PDB file of C-alpha atoms in Angstrom:
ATOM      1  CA  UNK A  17     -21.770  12.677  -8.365  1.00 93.00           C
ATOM      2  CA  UNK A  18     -21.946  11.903  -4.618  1.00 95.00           C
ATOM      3  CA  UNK A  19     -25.904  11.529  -3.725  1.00 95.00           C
ATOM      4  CA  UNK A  20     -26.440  14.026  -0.855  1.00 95.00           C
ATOM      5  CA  UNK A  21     -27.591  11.298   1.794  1.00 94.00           C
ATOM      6  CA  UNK A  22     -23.580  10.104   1.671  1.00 94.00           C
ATOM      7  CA  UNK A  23     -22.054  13.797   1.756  1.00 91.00           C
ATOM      8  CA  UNK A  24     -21.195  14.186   5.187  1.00 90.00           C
ATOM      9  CA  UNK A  25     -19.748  10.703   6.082  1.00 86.00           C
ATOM     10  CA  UNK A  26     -18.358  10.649   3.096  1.00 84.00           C
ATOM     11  CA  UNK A  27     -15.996  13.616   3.725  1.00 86.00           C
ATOM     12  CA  UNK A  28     -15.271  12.299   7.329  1.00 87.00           C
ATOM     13  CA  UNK A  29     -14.124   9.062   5.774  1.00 85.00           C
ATOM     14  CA  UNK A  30     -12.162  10.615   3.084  1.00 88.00           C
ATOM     15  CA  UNK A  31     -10.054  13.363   6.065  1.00 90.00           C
ATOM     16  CA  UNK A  32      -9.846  11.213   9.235  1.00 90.00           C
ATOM     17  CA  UNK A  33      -6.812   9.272   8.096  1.00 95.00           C
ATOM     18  CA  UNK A  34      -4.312  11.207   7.334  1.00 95.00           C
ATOM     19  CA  UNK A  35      -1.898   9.074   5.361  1.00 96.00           C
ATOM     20  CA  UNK A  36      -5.302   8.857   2.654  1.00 97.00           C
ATOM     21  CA  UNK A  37      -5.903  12.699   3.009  1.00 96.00           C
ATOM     22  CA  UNK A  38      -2.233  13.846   2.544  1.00 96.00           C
ATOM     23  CA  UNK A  39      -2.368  12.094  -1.118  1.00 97.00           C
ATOM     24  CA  UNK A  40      -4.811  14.481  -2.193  1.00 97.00           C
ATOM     25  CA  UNK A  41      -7.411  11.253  -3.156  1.00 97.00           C
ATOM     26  CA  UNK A  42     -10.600  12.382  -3.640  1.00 96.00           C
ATOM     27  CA  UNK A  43     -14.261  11.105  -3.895  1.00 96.00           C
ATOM     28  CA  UNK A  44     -15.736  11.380  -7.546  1.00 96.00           C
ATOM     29  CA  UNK A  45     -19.085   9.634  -6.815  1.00 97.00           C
ATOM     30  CA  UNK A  46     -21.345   7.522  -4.612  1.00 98.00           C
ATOM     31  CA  UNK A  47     -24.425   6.323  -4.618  1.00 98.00           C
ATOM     32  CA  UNK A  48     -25.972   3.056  -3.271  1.00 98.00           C
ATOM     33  CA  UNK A  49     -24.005   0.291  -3.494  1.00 98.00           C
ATOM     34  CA  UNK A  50     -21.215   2.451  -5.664  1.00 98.00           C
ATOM     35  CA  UNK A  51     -18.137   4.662  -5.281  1.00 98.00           C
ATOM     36  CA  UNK A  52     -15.564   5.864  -7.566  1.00 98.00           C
ATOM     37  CA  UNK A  53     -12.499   7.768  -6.446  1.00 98.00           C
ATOM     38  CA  UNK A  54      -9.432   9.346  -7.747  1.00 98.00           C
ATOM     39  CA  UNK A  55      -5.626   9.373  -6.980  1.00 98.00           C
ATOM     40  CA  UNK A  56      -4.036  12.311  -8.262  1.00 98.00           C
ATOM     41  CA  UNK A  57      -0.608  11.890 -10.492  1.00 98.00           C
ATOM     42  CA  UNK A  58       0.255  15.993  -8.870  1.00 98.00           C
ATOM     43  CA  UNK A  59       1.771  14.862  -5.548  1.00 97.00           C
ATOM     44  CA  UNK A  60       1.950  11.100  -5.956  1.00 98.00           C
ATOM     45  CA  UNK A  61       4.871  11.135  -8.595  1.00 97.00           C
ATOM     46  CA  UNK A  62       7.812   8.561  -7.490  1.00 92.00           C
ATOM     47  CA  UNK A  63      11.366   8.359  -8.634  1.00 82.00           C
ATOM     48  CA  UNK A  64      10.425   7.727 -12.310  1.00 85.00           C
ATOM     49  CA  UNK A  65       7.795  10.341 -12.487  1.00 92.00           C
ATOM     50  CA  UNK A  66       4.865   7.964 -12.326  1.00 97.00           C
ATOM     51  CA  UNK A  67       2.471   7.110  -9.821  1.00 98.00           C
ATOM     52  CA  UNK A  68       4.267   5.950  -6.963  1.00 98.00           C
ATOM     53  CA  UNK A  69       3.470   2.007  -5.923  1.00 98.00           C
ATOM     54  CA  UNK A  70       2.008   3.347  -2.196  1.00 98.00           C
ATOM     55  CA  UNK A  71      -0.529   5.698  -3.990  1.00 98.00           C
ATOM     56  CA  UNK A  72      -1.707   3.241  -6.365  1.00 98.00           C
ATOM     57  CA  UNK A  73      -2.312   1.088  -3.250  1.00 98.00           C
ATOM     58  CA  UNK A  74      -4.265   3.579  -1.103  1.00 98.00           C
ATOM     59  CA  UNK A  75      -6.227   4.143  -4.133  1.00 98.00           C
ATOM     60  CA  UNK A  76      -7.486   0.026  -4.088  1.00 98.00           C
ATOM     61  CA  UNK A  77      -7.491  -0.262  -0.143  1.00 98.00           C
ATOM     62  CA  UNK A  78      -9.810   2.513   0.262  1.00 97.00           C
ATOM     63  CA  UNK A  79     -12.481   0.558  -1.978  1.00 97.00           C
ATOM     64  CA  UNK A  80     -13.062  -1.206   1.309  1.00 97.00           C
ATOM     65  CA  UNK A  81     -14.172   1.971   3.527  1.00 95.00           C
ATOM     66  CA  UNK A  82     -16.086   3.324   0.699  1.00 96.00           C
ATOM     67  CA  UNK A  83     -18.083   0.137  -0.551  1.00 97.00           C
ATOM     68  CA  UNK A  84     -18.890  -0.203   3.440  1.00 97.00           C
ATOM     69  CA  UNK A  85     -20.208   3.407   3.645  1.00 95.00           C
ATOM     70  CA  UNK A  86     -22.010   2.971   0.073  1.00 97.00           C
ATOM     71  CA  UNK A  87     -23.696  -0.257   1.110  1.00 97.00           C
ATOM     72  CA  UNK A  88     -23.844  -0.499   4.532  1.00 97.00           C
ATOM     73  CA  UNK A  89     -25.420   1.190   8.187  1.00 95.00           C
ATOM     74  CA  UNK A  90     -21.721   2.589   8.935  1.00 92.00           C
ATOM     75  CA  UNK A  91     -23.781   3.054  12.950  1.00 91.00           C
ATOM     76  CA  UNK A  92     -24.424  -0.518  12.907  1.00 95.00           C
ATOM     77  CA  UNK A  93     -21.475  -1.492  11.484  1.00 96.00           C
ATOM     78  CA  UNK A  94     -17.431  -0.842  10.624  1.00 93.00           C
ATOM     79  CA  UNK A  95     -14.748  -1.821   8.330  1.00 93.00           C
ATOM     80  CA  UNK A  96     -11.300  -3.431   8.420  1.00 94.00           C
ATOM     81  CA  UNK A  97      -8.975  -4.636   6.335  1.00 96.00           C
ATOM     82  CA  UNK A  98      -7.644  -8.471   6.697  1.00 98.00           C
ATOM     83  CA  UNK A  99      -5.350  -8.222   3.683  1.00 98.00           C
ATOM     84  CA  UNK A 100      -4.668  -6.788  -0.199  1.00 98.00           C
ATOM     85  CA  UNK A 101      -2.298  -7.968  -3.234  1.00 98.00           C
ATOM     86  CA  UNK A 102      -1.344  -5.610  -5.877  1.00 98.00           C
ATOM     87  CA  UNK A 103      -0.297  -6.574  -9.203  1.00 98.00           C
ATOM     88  CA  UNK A 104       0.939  -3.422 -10.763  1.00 98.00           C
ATOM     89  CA  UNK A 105       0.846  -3.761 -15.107  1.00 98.00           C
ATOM     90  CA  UNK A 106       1.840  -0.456 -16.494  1.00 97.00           C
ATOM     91  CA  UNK A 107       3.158   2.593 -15.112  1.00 97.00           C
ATOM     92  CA  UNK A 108       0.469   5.072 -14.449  1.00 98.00           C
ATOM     93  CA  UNK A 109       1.421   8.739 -15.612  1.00 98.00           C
ATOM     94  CA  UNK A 110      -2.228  10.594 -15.338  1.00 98.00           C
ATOM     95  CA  UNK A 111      -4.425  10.528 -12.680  1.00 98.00           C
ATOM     96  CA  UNK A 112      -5.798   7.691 -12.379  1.00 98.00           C
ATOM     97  CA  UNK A 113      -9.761   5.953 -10.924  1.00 98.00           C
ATOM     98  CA  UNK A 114     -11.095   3.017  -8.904  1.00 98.00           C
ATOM     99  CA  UNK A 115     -14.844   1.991  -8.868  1.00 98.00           C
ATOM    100  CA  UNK A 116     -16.106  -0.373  -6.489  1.00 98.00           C
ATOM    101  CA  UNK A 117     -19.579  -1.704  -6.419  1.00 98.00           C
ATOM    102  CA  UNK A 118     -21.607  -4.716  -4.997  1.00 98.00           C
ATOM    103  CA  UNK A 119     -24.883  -6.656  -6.507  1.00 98.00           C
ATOM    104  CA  UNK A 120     -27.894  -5.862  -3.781  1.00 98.00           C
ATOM    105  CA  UNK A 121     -27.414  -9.271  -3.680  1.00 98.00           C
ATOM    106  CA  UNK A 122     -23.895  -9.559  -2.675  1.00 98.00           C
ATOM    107  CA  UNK A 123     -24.278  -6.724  -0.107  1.00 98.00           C
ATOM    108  CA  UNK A 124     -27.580  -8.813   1.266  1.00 98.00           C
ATOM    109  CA  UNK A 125     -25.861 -12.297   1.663  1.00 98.00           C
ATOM    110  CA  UNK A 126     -23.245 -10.065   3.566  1.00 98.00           C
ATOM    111  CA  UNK A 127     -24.892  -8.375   6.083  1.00 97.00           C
ATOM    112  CA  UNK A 128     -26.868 -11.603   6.631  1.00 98.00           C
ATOM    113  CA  UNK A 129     -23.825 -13.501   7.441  1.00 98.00           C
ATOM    114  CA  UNK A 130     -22.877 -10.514   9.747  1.00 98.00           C
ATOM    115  CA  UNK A 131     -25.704 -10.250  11.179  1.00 97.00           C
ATOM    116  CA  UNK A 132     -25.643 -14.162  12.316  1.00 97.00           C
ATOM    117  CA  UNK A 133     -21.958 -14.038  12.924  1.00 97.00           C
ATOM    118  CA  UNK A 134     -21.163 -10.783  14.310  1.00 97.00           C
ATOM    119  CA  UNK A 135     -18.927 -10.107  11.119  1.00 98.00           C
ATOM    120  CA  UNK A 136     -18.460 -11.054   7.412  1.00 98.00           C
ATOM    121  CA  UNK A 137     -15.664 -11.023   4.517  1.00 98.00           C
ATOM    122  CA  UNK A 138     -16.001  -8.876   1.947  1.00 98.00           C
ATOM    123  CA  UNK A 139     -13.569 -10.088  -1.328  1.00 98.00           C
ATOM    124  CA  UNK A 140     -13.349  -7.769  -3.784  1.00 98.00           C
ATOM    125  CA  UNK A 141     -11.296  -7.520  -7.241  1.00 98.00           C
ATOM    126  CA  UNK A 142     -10.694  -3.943  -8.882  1.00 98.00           C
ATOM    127  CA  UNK A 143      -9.190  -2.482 -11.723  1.00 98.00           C
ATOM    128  CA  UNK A 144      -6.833   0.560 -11.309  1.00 98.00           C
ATOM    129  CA  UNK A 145      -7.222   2.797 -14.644  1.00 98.00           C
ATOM    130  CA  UNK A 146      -5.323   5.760 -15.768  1.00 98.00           C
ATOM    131  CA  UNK A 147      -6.940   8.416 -17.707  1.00 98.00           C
ATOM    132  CA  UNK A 148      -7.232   6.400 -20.871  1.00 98.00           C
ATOM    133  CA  UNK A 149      -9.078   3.675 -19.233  1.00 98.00           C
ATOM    134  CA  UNK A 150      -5.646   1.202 -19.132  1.00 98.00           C
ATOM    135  CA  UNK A 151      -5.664  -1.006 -15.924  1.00 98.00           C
ATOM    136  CA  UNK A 152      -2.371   0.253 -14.332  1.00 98.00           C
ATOM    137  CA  UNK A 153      -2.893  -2.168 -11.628  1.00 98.00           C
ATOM    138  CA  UNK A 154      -5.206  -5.180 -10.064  1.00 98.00           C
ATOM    139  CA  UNK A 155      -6.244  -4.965  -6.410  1.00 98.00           C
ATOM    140  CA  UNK A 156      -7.437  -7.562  -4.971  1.00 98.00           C
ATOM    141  CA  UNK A 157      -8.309  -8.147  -1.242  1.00 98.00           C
ATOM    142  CA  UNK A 158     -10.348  -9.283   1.915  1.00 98.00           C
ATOM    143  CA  UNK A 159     -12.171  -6.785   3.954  1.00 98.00           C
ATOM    144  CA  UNK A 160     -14.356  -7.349   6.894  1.00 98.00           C
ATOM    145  CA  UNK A 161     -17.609  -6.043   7.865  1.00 97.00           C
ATOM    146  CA  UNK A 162     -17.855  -5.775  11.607  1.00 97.00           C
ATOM    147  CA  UNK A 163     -20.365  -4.886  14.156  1.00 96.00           C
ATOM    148  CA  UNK A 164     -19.713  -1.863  16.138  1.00 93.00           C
ATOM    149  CA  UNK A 165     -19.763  -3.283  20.080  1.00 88.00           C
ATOM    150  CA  UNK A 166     -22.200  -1.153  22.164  1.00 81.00           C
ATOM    151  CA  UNK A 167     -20.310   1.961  23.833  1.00 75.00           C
ATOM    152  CA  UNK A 168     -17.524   1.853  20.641  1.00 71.00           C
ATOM    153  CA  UNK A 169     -17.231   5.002  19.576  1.00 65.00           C
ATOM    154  CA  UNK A 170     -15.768   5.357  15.509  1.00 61.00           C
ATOM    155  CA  UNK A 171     -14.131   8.915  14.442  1.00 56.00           C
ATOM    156  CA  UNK A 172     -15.603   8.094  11.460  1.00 55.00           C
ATOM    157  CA  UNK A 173     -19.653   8.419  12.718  1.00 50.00           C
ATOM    158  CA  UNK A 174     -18.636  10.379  15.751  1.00 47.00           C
TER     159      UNK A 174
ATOM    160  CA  UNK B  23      23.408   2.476  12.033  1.00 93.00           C
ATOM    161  CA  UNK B  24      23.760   3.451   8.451  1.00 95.00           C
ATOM    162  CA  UNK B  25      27.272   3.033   6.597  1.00 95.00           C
ATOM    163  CA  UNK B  26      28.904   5.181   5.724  1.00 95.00           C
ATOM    164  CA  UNK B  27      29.050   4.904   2.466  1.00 94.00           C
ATOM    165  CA  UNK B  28      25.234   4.369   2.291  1.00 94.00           C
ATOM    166  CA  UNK B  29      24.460   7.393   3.420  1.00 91.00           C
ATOM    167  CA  UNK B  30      23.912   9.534   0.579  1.00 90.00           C
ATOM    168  CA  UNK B  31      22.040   7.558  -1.828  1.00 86.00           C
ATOM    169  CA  UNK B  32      20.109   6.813   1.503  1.00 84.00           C
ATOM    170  CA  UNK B  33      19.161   9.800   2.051  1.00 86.00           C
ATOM    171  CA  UNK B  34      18.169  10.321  -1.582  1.00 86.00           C
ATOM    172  CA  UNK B  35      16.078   7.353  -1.479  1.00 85.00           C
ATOM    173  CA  UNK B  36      13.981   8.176   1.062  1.00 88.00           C
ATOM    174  CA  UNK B  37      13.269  11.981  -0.333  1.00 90.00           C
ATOM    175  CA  UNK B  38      13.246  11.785  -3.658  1.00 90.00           C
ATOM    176  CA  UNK B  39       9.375  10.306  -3.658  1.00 95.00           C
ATOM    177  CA  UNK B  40       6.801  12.781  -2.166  1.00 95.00           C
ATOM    178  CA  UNK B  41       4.537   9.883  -0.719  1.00 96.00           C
ATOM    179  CA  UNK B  42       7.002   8.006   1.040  1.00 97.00           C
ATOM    180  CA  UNK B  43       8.920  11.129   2.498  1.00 96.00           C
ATOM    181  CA  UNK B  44       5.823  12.596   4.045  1.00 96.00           C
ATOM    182  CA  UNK B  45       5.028   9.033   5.871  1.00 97.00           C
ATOM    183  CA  UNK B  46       7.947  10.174   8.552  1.00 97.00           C
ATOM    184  CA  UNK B  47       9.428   6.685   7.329  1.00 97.00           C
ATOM    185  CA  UNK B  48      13.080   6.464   8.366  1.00 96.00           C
ATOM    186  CA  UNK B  49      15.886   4.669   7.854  1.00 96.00           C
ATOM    187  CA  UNK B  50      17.194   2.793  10.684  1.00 96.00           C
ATOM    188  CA  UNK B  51      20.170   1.055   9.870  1.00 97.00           C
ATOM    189  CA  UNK B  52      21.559  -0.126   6.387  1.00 97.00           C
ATOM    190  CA  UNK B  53      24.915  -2.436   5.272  1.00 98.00           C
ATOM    191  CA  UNK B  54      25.806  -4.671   2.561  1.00 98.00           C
ATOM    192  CA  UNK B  55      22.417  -6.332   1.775  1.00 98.00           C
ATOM    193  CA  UNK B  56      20.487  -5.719   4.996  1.00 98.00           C
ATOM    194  CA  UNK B  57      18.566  -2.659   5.585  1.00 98.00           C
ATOM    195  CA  UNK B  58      16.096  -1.648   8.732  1.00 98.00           C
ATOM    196  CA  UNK B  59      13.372   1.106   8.389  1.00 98.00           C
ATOM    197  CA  UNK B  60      10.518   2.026  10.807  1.00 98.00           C
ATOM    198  CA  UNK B  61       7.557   3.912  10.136  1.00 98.00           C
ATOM    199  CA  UNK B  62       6.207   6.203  13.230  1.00 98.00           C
ATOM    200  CA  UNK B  63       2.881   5.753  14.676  1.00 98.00           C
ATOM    201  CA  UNK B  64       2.541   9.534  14.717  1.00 98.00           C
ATOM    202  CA  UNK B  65       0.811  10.982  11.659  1.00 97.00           C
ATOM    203  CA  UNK B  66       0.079   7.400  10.638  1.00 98.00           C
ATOM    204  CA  UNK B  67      -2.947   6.561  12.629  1.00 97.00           C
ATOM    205  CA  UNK B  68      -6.333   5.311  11.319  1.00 92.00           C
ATOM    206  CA  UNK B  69      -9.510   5.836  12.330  1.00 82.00           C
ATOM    207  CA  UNK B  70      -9.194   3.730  15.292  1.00 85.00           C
ATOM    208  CA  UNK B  71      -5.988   4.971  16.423  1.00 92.00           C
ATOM    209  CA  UNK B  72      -3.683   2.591  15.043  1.00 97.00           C
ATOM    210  CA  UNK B  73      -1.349   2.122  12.147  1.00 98.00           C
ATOM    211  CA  UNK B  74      -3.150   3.068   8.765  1.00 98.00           C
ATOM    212  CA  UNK B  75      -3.338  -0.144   6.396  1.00 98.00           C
ATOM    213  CA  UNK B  76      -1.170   2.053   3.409  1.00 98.00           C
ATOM    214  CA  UNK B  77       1.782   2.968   5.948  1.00 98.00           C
ATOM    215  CA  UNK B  78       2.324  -0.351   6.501  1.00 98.00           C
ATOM    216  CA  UNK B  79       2.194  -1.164   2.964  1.00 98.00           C
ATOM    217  CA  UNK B  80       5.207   1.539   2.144  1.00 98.00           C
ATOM    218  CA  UNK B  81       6.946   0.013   4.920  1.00 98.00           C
ATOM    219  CA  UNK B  82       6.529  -3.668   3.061  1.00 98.00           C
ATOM    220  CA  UNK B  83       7.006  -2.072   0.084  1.00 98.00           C
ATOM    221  CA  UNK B  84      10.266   0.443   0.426  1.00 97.00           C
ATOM    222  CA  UNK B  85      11.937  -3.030   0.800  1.00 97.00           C
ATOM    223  CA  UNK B  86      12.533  -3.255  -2.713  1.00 97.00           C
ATOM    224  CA  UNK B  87      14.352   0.159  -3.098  1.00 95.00           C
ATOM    225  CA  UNK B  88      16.757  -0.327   0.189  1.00 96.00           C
ATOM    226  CA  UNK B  89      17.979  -3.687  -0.584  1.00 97.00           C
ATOM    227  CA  UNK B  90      18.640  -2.809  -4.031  1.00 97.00           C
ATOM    228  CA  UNK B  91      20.772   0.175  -2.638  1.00 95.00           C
ATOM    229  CA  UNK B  92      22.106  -2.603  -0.093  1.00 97.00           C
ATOM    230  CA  UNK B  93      22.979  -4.965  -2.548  1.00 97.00           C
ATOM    231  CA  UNK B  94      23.545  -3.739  -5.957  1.00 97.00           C
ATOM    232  CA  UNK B  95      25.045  -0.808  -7.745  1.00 95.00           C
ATOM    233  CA  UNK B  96      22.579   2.049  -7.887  1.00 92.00           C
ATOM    234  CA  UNK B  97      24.449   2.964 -11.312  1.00 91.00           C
ATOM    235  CA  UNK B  98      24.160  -0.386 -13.085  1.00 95.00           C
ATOM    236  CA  UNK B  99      20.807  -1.135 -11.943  1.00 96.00           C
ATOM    237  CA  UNK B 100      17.050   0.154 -11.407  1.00 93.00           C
ATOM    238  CA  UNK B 101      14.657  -1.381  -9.185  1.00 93.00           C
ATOM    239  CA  UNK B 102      10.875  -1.544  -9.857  1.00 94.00           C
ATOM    240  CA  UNK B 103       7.812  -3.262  -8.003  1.00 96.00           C
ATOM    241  CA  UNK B 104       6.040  -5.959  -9.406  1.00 98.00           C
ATOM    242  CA  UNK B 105       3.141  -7.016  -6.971  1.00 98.00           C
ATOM    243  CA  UNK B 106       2.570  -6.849  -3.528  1.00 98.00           C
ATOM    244  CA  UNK B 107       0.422  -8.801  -0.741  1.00 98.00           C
ATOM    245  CA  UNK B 108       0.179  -7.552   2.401  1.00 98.00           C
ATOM    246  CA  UNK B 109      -1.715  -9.764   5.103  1.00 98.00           C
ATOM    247  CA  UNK B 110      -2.604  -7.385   8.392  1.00 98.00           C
ATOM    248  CA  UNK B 111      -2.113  -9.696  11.238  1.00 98.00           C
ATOM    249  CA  UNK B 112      -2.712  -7.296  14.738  1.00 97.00           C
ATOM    250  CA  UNK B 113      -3.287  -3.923  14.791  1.00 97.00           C
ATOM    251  CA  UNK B 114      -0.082  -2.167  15.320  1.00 98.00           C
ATOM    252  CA  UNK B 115      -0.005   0.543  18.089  1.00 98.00           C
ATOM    253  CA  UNK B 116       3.708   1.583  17.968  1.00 98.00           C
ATOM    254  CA  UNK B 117       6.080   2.787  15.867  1.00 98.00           C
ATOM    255  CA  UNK B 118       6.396  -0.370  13.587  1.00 98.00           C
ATOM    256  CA  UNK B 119      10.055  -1.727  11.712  1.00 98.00           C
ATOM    257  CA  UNK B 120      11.073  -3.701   8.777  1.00 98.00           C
ATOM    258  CA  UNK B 121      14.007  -5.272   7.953  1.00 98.00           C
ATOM    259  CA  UNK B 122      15.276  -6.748   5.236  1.00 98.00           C
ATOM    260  CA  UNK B 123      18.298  -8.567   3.819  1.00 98.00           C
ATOM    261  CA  UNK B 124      19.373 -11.080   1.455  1.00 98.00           C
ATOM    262  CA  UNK B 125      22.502 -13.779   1.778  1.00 98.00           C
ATOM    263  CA  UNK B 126      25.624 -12.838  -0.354  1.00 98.00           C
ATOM    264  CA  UNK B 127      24.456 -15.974  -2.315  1.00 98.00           C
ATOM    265  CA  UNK B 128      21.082 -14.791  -3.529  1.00 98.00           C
ATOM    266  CA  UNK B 129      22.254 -11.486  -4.343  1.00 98.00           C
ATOM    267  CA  UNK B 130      24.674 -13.288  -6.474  1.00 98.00           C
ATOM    268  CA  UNK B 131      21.781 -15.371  -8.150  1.00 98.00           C
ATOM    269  CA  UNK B 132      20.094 -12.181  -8.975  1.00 98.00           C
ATOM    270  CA  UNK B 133      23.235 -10.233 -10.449  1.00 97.00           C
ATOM    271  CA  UNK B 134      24.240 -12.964 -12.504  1.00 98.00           C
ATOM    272  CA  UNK B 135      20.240 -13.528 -14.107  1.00 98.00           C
ATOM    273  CA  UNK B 136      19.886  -9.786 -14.377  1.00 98.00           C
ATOM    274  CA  UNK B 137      23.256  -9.820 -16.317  1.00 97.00           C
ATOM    275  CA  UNK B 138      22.196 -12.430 -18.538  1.00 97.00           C
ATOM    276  CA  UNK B 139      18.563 -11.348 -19.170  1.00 97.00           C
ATOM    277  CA  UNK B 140      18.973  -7.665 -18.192  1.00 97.00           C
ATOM    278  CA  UNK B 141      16.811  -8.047 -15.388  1.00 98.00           C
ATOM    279  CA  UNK B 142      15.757 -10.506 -12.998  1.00 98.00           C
ATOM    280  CA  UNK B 143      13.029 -10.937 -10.191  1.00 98.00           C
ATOM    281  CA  UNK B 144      13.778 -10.178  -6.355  1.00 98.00           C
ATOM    282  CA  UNK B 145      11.346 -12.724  -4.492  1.00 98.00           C
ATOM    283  CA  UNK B 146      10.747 -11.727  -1.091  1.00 98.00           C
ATOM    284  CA  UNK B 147       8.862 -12.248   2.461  1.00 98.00           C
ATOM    285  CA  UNK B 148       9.163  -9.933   5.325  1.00 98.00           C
ATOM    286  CA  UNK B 149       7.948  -9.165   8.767  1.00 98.00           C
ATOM    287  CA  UNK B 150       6.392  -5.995   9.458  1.00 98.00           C
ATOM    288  CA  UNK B 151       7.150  -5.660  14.043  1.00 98.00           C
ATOM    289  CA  UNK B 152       6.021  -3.670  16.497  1.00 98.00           C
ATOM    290  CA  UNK B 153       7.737  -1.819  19.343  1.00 98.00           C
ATOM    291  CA  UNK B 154       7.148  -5.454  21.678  1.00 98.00           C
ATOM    292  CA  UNK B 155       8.530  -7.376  18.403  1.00 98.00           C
ATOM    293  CA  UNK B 156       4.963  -8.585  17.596  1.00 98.00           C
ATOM    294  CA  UNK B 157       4.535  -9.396  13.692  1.00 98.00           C
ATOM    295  CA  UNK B 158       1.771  -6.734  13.126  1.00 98.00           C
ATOM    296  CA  UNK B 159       1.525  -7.790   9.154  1.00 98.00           C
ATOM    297  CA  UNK B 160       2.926 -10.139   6.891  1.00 98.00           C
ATOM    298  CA  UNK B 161       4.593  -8.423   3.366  1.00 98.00           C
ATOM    299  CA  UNK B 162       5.268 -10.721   0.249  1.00 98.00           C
ATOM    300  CA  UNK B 163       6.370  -9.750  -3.183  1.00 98.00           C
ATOM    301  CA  UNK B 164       7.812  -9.471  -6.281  1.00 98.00           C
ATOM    302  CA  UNK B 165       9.995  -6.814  -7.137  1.00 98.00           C
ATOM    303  CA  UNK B 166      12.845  -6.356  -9.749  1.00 98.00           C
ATOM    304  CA  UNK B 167      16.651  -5.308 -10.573  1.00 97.00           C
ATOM    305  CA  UNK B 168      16.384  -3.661 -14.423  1.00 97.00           C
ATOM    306  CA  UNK B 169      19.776  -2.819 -16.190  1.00 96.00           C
ATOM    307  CA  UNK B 170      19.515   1.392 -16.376  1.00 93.00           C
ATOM    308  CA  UNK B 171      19.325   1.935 -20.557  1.00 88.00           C
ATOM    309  CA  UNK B 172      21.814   4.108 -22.057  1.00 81.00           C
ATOM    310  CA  UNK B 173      21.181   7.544 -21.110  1.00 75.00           C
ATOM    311  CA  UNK B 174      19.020   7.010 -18.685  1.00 71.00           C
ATOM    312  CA  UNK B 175      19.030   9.250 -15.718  1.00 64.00           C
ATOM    313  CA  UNK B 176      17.248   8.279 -12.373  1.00 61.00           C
ATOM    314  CA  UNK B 177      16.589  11.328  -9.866  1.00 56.00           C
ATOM    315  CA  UNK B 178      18.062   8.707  -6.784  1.00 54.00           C
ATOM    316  CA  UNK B 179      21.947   8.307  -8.813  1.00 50.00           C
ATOM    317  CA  UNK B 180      21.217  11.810 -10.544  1.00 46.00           C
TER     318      UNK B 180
END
């Protein structure tokens, strides 16, 4: 279930790239501090009739966007990406899920550090699982909470 | 400029997986064991306007699949991915290239392993450029030449 309160930013942030919307991934649920989405096998088949490797990765990057909208003021602040390693373990032929989540804690000592440093790393580990619950593939990244300069204008909160 | 006798399985290679395909990822140039591809800017922004994080990662990652057409024989041999870090460097706000190649010696190394063992690992490191030859991201990765089984029929030699 996506709580109401993240509804609208979350459908921005899920349509304003298009090489994410084109793959059909969509939002399953977010609350505070929590997101799970979903890569579709319909669409994102590759030359074996599995998931294709580029899917499975949009499916881990995105944790970073949607962890940052889950846990953080997406007016005060916005996401990039400094870098992601995939390990892929067994081919994926269903659909398959990511969750992402941070401790209050975690998400506290991170907005602190941004807040004294004008950004903070986020590193995150996730499991890819198909629709048996199999990890398909480890993600496994740095992301970056920034804060939005005065006058910087994001399509995402526009 | 693509050789001639590249040209086919190519083209195949490129179309035959829904996700790469509708990137706008093309292929540039390819020879015995060197390839080029570049991926377009257009319909690959993100939501600041420049490259999205997962259409540089299928340009890192298509690697794999064109120097295994470069290199080895598309009906002996499969290739798969194994893992994949990609380190974003700059944003990139161009079209953005890849090449990739390996010297007669290493594909020799690999032939003769895969031969032996039936497969063997395709280390590699590569340099994803902008339009101004700026390295916008750094790719590195395992991937792998598999001996086709038997009766095995792959859409890209089908």
């Amino acid at each position: 279930m996506i709580e109401p309160k993240f509804k609208d930013v979350a459908e921005v942030l899920m349509g304003c790239v298009e090489g994410i919307k084109r793959t059909g991934i969509r939002l399953v649920a977010m609350r505070d501090l929590y997101a799970k989405a979903l890569m579709p096998l319909a669409g994102n088949t590759n030359h074996f009739g599995v998931m294709y490797a580029g899917s499975l990765f949009t499916l881990g990057e995105i944790s970073g966007g949607l962890i940052h909208v889950a846990a953080f003021d997406v007016y005060k602040w916005y996401p990039i990406v400094k870098e992601v390693k995939i390990k892929y373990l067994k081919p994926a032929a269903t659909d398959v899920t990511m969750e992402v989540s941070l401790t209050p804690e975690e998400a506290a000592a991170i907005e602190k550090k941004a807040e004294e440093a004008g950004k903070a790393d986020i590193l995150m580990k996730l499991d890819l699982k198909d629709a048996q619950g199999v990890v398909v593939a480890e993600v496994s990244g740095v992301w970056q909470v920034r804060r939005i300069p005065e006058g910087m204008v994001l399509p995402s909160v526009a």
